[in-house]
PDB file of C-alpha atoms in Angstrom:
ATOM      1  CA  UNK A   1      45.744   3.281  25.073  1.00  0.00           C
ATOM      2  CA  UNK A   2      47.802   6.168  23.819  1.00  0.00           C
ATOM      3  CA  UNK A   3      51.561   6.543  23.647  1.00  0.00           C
ATOM      4  CA  UNK A   4      53.170   7.801  26.853  1.00  0.00           C
ATOM      5  CA  UNK A   5      50.710   6.318  29.350  1.00  0.00           C
ATOM      6  CA  UNK A   6      51.843   6.191  32.970  1.00  0.00           C
ATOM      7  CA  UNK A   7      49.738   3.820  35.066  1.00  0.00           C
ATOM      8  CA  UNK A   8      49.817   4.680  38.780  1.00  0.00           C
ATOM      9  CA  UNK A   9      46.999   2.373  39.921  1.00  0.00           C
ATOM     10  CA  UNK A  10      49.393   0.511  42.259  1.00  0.00           C
ATOM     11  CA  UNK A  11      51.293   3.606  43.375  1.00  0.00           C
ATOM     12  CA  UNK A  12      50.920   4.989  46.888  1.00  0.00           C
ATOM     13  CA  UNK A  13      50.891   8.811  46.565  1.00  0.00           C
ATOM     14  CA  UNK A  14      52.597   9.106  49.975  1.00  0.00           C
ATOM     15  CA  UNK A  15      55.741   7.727  48.258  1.00  0.00           C
ATOM     16  CA  UNK A  16      55.912  10.758  45.961  1.00  0.00           C
ATOM     17  CA  UNK A  17      58.093  12.780  48.341  1.00  0.00           C
ATOM     18  CA  UNK A  18      60.124   9.826  49.687  1.00  0.00           C
ATOM     19  CA  UNK A  19      63.895  10.068  49.278  1.00  0.00           C
ATOM     20  CA  UNK A  20      65.437   7.604  46.830  1.00  0.00           C
ATOM     21  CA  UNK A  21      68.711   6.106  48.081  1.00  0.00           C
ATOM     22  CA  UNK A  22      69.455   3.652  45.250  1.00  0.00           C
ATOM     23  CA  UNK A  23      68.450   2.949  41.671  1.00  0.00           C
ATOM     24  CA  UNK A  24      68.333  -0.802  41.013  1.00  0.00           C
ATOM     25  CA  UNK A  25      67.972  -2.257  37.527  1.00  0.00           C
ATOM     26  CA  UNK A  26      66.822  -5.836  37.796  1.00  0.00           C
ATOM     27  CA  UNK A  27      65.922  -8.656  35.459  1.00  0.00           C
ATOM     28  CA  UNK A  28      63.594 -11.490  36.237  1.00  0.00           C
ATOM     29  CA  UNK A  29      61.344 -13.961  34.468  1.00  0.00           C
ATOM     30  CA  UNK A  30      58.241 -12.533  32.829  1.00  0.00           C
ATOM     31  CA  UNK A  31      56.069 -15.289  34.221  1.00  0.00           C
ATOM     32  CA  UNK A  32      56.211 -18.509  36.220  1.00  0.00           C
ATOM     33  CA  UNK A  33      56.293 -20.630  33.062  1.00  0.00           C
ATOM     34  CA  UNK A  34      59.618 -19.128  31.921  1.00  0.00           C
ATOM     35  CA  UNK A  35      62.388 -21.693  31.784  1.00  0.00           C
ATOM     36  CA  UNK A  36      65.884 -21.420  33.274  1.00  0.00           C
ATOM     37  CA  UNK A  37      67.316 -19.797  30.136  1.00  0.00           C
ATOM     38  CA  UNK A  38      64.390 -17.473  29.392  1.00  0.00           C
ATOM     39  CA  UNK A  39      65.171 -13.902  28.387  1.00  0.00           C
ATOM     40  CA  UNK A  40      64.767 -11.621  31.393  1.00  0.00           C
ATOM     41  CA  UNK A  41      62.381  -8.700  31.682  1.00  0.00           C
ATOM     42  CA  UNK A  42      64.187  -5.644  33.088  1.00  0.00           C
ATOM     43  CA  UNK A  43      62.720  -3.012  35.392  1.00  0.00           C
ATOM     44  CA  UNK A  44      63.923  -0.098  37.499  1.00  0.00           C
ATOM     45  CA  UNK A  45      63.436  -0.062  41.258  1.00  0.00           C
ATOM     46  CA  UNK A  46      63.750   3.081  43.352  1.00  0.00           C
ATOM     47  CA  UNK A  47      64.861   2.030  46.844  1.00  0.00           C
ATOM     48  CA  UNK A  48      63.439   4.411  49.428  1.00  0.00           C
ATOM     49  CA  UNK A  49      65.036   5.797  52.559  1.00  0.00           C
ATOM     50  CA  UNK A  50      63.497   4.099  55.583  1.00  0.00           C
ATOM     51  CA  UNK A  51      62.418   1.024  53.594  1.00  0.00           C
ATOM     52  CA  UNK A  52      60.108   0.245  50.745  1.00  0.00           C
ATOM     53  CA  UNK A  53      60.487   0.838  47.034  1.00  0.00           C
ATOM     54  CA  UNK A  54      58.809   2.026  43.878  1.00  0.00           C
ATOM     55  CA  UNK A  55      59.161  -0.081  40.727  1.00  0.00           C
ATOM     56  CA  UNK A  56      59.080   1.453  37.255  1.00  0.00           C
ATOM     57  CA  UNK A  57      58.030  -1.247  34.817  1.00  0.00           C
ATOM     58  CA  UNK A  58      57.868  -0.304  31.127  1.00  0.00           C
ATOM     59  CA  UNK A  59      55.945  -2.948  29.193  1.00  0.00           C
ATOM     60  CA  UNK A  60      54.382  -3.031  25.721  1.00  0.00           C
ATOM     61  CA  UNK A  61      50.629  -2.495  25.570  1.00  0.00           C
ATOM     62  CA  UNK A  62      50.240  -5.678  23.539  1.00  0.00           C
ATOM     63  CA  UNK A  63      49.648  -6.469  19.910  1.00  0.00           C
ATOM     64  CA  UNK A  64      49.047  -4.792  17.635  1.00  0.00           C
ATOM     65  CA  UNK A  65      50.502  -1.856  19.574  1.00  0.00           C
ATOM     66  CA  UNK A  66      54.152  -1.870  20.585  1.00  0.00           C
ATOM     67  CA  UNK A  67      53.775   1.388  22.507  1.00  0.00           C
ATOM     68  CA  UNK A  68      55.005   1.122  26.070  1.00  0.00           C
ATOM     69  CA  UNK A  69      53.046   1.728  29.234  1.00  0.00           C
ATOM     70  CA  UNK A  70      55.009   2.748  32.317  1.00  0.00           C
ATOM     71  CA  UNK A  71      53.607   1.036  35.410  1.00  0.00           C
ATOM     72  CA  UNK A  72      54.562   2.713  38.684  1.00  0.00           C
ATOM     73  CA  UNK A  73      54.088   0.445  41.711  1.00  0.00           C
ATOM     74  CA  UNK A  74      54.785   0.998  45.398  1.00  0.00           C
ATOM     75  CA  UNK A  75      56.038  -1.919  47.453  1.00  0.00           C
ATOM     76  CA  UNK A  76      56.873  -2.389  51.128  1.00  0.00           C
ATOM     77  CA  UNK A  77      59.891  -4.522  50.169  1.00  0.00           C
ATOM     78  CA  UNK A  78      63.150  -2.681  49.504  1.00  0.00           C
ATOM     79  CA  UNK A  79      64.571  -5.414  47.254  1.00  0.00           C
ATOM     80  CA  UNK A  80      63.407  -6.479  43.823  1.00  0.00           C
ATOM     81  CA  UNK A  81      61.126  -9.507  43.809  1.00  0.00           C
ATOM     82  CA  UNK A  82      62.111 -12.576  41.814  1.00  0.00           C
ATOM     83  CA  UNK A  83      65.226 -11.006  40.340  1.00  0.00           C
ATOM     84  CA  UNK A  84      67.828 -13.204  38.711  1.00  0.00           C
ATOM     85  CA  UNK A  85      70.228 -10.374  38.016  1.00  0.00           C
ATOM     86  CA  UNK A  86      70.516  -6.778  39.193  1.00  0.00           C
ATOM     87  CA  UNK A  87      72.741  -3.726  39.107  1.00  0.00           C
ATOM     88  CA  UNK A  88      72.539  -1.188  41.928  1.00  0.00           C
ATOM     89  CA  UNK A  89      73.565   2.479  41.884  1.00  0.00           C
ATOM     90  CA  UNK A  90      73.613   4.865  44.844  1.00  0.00           C
ATOM     91  CA  UNK A  91      72.014   8.219  44.135  1.00  0.00           C
ATOM     92  CA  UNK A  92      74.576  10.995  43.666  1.00  0.00           C
ATOM     93  CA  UNK A  93      72.455  13.660  45.348  1.00  0.00           C
ATOM     94  CA  UNK A  94      69.170  13.794  47.252  1.00  0.00           C
ATOM     95  CA  UNK A  95      66.280  12.955  44.916  1.00  0.00           C
ATOM     96  CA  UNK A  96      62.674  11.985  45.535  1.00  0.00           C
ATOM     97  CA  UNK A  97      60.341   9.666  43.662  1.00  0.00           C
ATOM     98  CA  UNK A  98      58.643  12.810  42.336  1.00  0.00           C
ATOM     99  CA  UNK A  99      62.019  14.055  41.016  1.00  0.00           C
ATOM    100  CA  UNK A 100      62.544  10.795  39.097  1.00  0.00           C
ATOM    101  CA  UNK A 101      59.011  10.679  37.674  1.00  0.00           C
ATOM    102  CA  UNK A 102      59.136  14.355  36.664  1.00  0.00           C
ATOM    103  CA  UNK A 103      62.544  13.758  35.024  1.00  0.00           C
ATOM    104  CA  UNK A 104      61.140  10.840  33.026  1.00  0.00           C
ATOM    105  CA  UNK A 105      58.161  12.881  31.856  1.00  0.00           C
ATOM    106  CA  UNK A 106      60.127  16.078  31.143  1.00  0.00           C
ATOM    107  CA  UNK A 107      62.578  14.109  28.986  1.00  0.00           C
ATOM    108  CA  UNK A 108      59.782  12.077  27.344  1.00  0.00           C
ATOM    109  CA  UNK A 109      61.304   8.808  28.528  1.00  0.00           C
ATOM    110  CA  UNK A 110      57.777   7.487  29.107  1.00  0.00           C
ATOM    111  CA  UNK A 111      57.054   7.794  25.369  1.00  0.00           C
ATOM    112  CA  UNK A 112      58.647   4.515  24.300  1.00  0.00           C
ATOM    113  CA  UNK A 113      57.866   2.064  21.529  1.00  0.00           C
ATOM    114  CA  UNK A 114      59.244  -1.485  21.647  1.00  0.00           C
ATOM    115  CA  UNK A 115      60.949  -3.062  18.632  1.00  0.00           C
ATOM    116  CA  UNK A 116      59.048  -5.186  16.122  1.00  0.00           C
ATOM    117  CA  UNK A 117      59.478  -8.273  18.345  1.00  0.00           C
ATOM    118  CA  UNK A 118      58.078  -6.473  21.399  1.00  0.00           C
ATOM    119  CA  UNK A 119      61.522  -6.318  23.019  1.00  0.00           C
ATOM    120  CA  UNK A 120      63.539  -3.451  24.459  1.00  0.00           C
ATOM    121  CA  UNK A 121      63.094  -3.299  28.247  1.00  0.00           C
ATOM    122  CA  UNK A 122      66.861  -3.425  28.908  1.00  0.00           C
ATOM    123  CA  UNK A 123      67.376  -0.599  26.417  1.00  0.00           C
ATOM    124  CA  UNK A 124      64.716   1.507  28.160  1.00  0.00           C
ATOM    125  CA  UNK A 125      66.385   0.895  31.549  1.00  0.00           C
ATOM    126  CA  UNK A 126      69.810   1.727  30.126  1.00  0.00           C
ATOM    127  CA  UNK A 127      68.636   4.969  28.497  1.00  0.00           C
ATOM    128  CA  UNK A 128      66.858   6.189  31.638  1.00  0.00           C
ATOM    129  CA  UNK A 129      69.869   5.330  33.828  1.00  0.00           C
ATOM    130  CA  UNK A 130      72.309   6.936  31.403  1.00  0.00           C
ATOM    131  CA  UNK A 131      70.210  10.126  31.216  1.00  0.00           C
ATOM    132  CA  UNK A 132      69.999  10.179  35.016  1.00  0.00           C
ATOM    133  CA  UNK A 133      73.825   9.919  35.173  1.00  0.00           C
ATOM    134  CA  UNK A 134      74.204  12.848  32.766  1.00  0.00           C
ATOM    135  CA  UNK A 135      71.817  14.833  34.981  1.00  0.00           C
ATOM    136  CA  UNK A 136      73.907  14.051  38.089  1.00  0.00           C
ATOM    137  CA  UNK A 137      71.222  11.912  39.755  1.00  0.00           C
ATOM    138  CA  UNK A 138      73.442   8.805  39.844  1.00  0.00           C
ATOM    139  CA  UNK A 139      77.239   8.604  39.499  1.00  0.00           C
ATOM    140  CA  UNK A 140      78.738   9.447  36.143  1.00  0.00           C
ATOM    141  CA  UNK A 141      79.337   6.311  34.090  1.00  0.00           C
ATOM    142  CA  UNK A 142      76.478   4.309  35.664  1.00  0.00           C
ATOM    143  CA  UNK A 143      74.955   3.625  32.243  1.00  0.00           C
ATOM    144  CA  UNK A 144      78.308   2.415  30.925  1.00  0.00           C
ATOM    145  CA  UNK A 145      78.733   0.088  33.919  1.00  0.00           C
ATOM    146  CA  UNK A 146      75.282  -1.412  33.290  1.00  0.00           C
ATOM    147  CA  UNK A 147      76.075  -1.843  29.581  1.00  0.00           C
ATOM    148  CA  UNK A 148      79.378  -3.579  30.407  1.00  0.00           C
ATOM    149  CA  UNK A 149      77.683  -5.821  32.995  1.00  0.00           C
ATOM    150  CA  UNK A 150      75.092  -7.027  30.490  1.00  0.00           C
ATOM    151  CA  UNK A 151      77.754  -7.473  27.808  1.00  0.00           C
ATOM    152  CA  UNK A 152      79.826  -9.705  30.077  1.00  0.00           C
ATOM    153  CA  UNK A 153      76.777 -11.821  30.904  1.00  0.00           C
ATOM    154  CA  UNK A 154      75.835 -12.045  27.225  1.00  0.00           C
ATOM    155  CA  UNK A 155      79.224 -13.596  26.519  1.00  0.00           C
ATOM    156  CA  UNK A 156      78.488 -16.298  29.125  1.00  0.00           C
ATOM    157  CA  UNK A 157      74.781 -16.862  28.378  1.00  0.00           C
ATOM    158  CA  UNK A 158      73.660 -15.419  25.022  1.00  0.00           C
ATOM    159  CA  UNK A 159      70.246 -17.115  25.261  1.00  0.00           C
ATOM    160  CA  UNK A 160      69.294 -15.245  28.449  1.00  0.00           C
ATOM    161  CA  UNK A 161      71.138 -12.034  27.499  1.00  0.00           C
ATOM    162  CA  UNK A 162      70.679 -11.646  23.734  1.00  0.00           C
ATOM    163  CA  UNK A 163      71.971  -8.699  21.733  1.00  0.00           C
ATOM    164  CA  UNK A 164      70.571  -5.342  22.793  1.00  0.00           C
ATOM    165  CA  UNK A 165      67.084  -4.980  21.398  1.00  0.00           C
ATOM    166  CA  UNK A 166      66.244  -1.335  21.049  1.00  0.00           C
ATOM    167  CA  UNK A 167      62.930   0.345  21.025  1.00  0.00           C
ATOM    168  CA  UNK A 168      62.622   4.033  20.278  1.00  0.00           C
ATOM    169  CA  UNK A 169      61.653   7.139  22.169  1.00  0.00           C
ATOM    170  CA  UNK A 170      58.989   9.193  20.464  1.00  0.00           C
TER     171      UNK A 170
END
């Protein structure tokens, strides 16, 4: 696969023009075998007006490539599945799923490479949220609030919330 791939195989095109009411960043175990102190995988959920959601899940393609693939998935549930932690932000103005996806592409936020360990999902979520705040899509300071939330949890549980691992946008 090439850098900047957006996989919409599990995306319902009728969600494209749905209004987004909340942006939810959530962390959950990567798989069922993860233990109680496993590092969480972070994703972004777009909660839709009238119910349902669209999840944006940036994951590495797999070795040897550390290039990310953005999976866009529609879901009938409005809450994140299997989340252990989450931060929720109300949208600051009317936006649609299409607005969010176009914003990500226009700003090349889908062109992401994970760090050498294959980590960086929290950093991707933070950067997208922070850029959305600067664009007036979510309240100003939303990125800072997320950063502070993770920092406070890292002080309590550094195994589950290790130092920020940063990939890079290309």
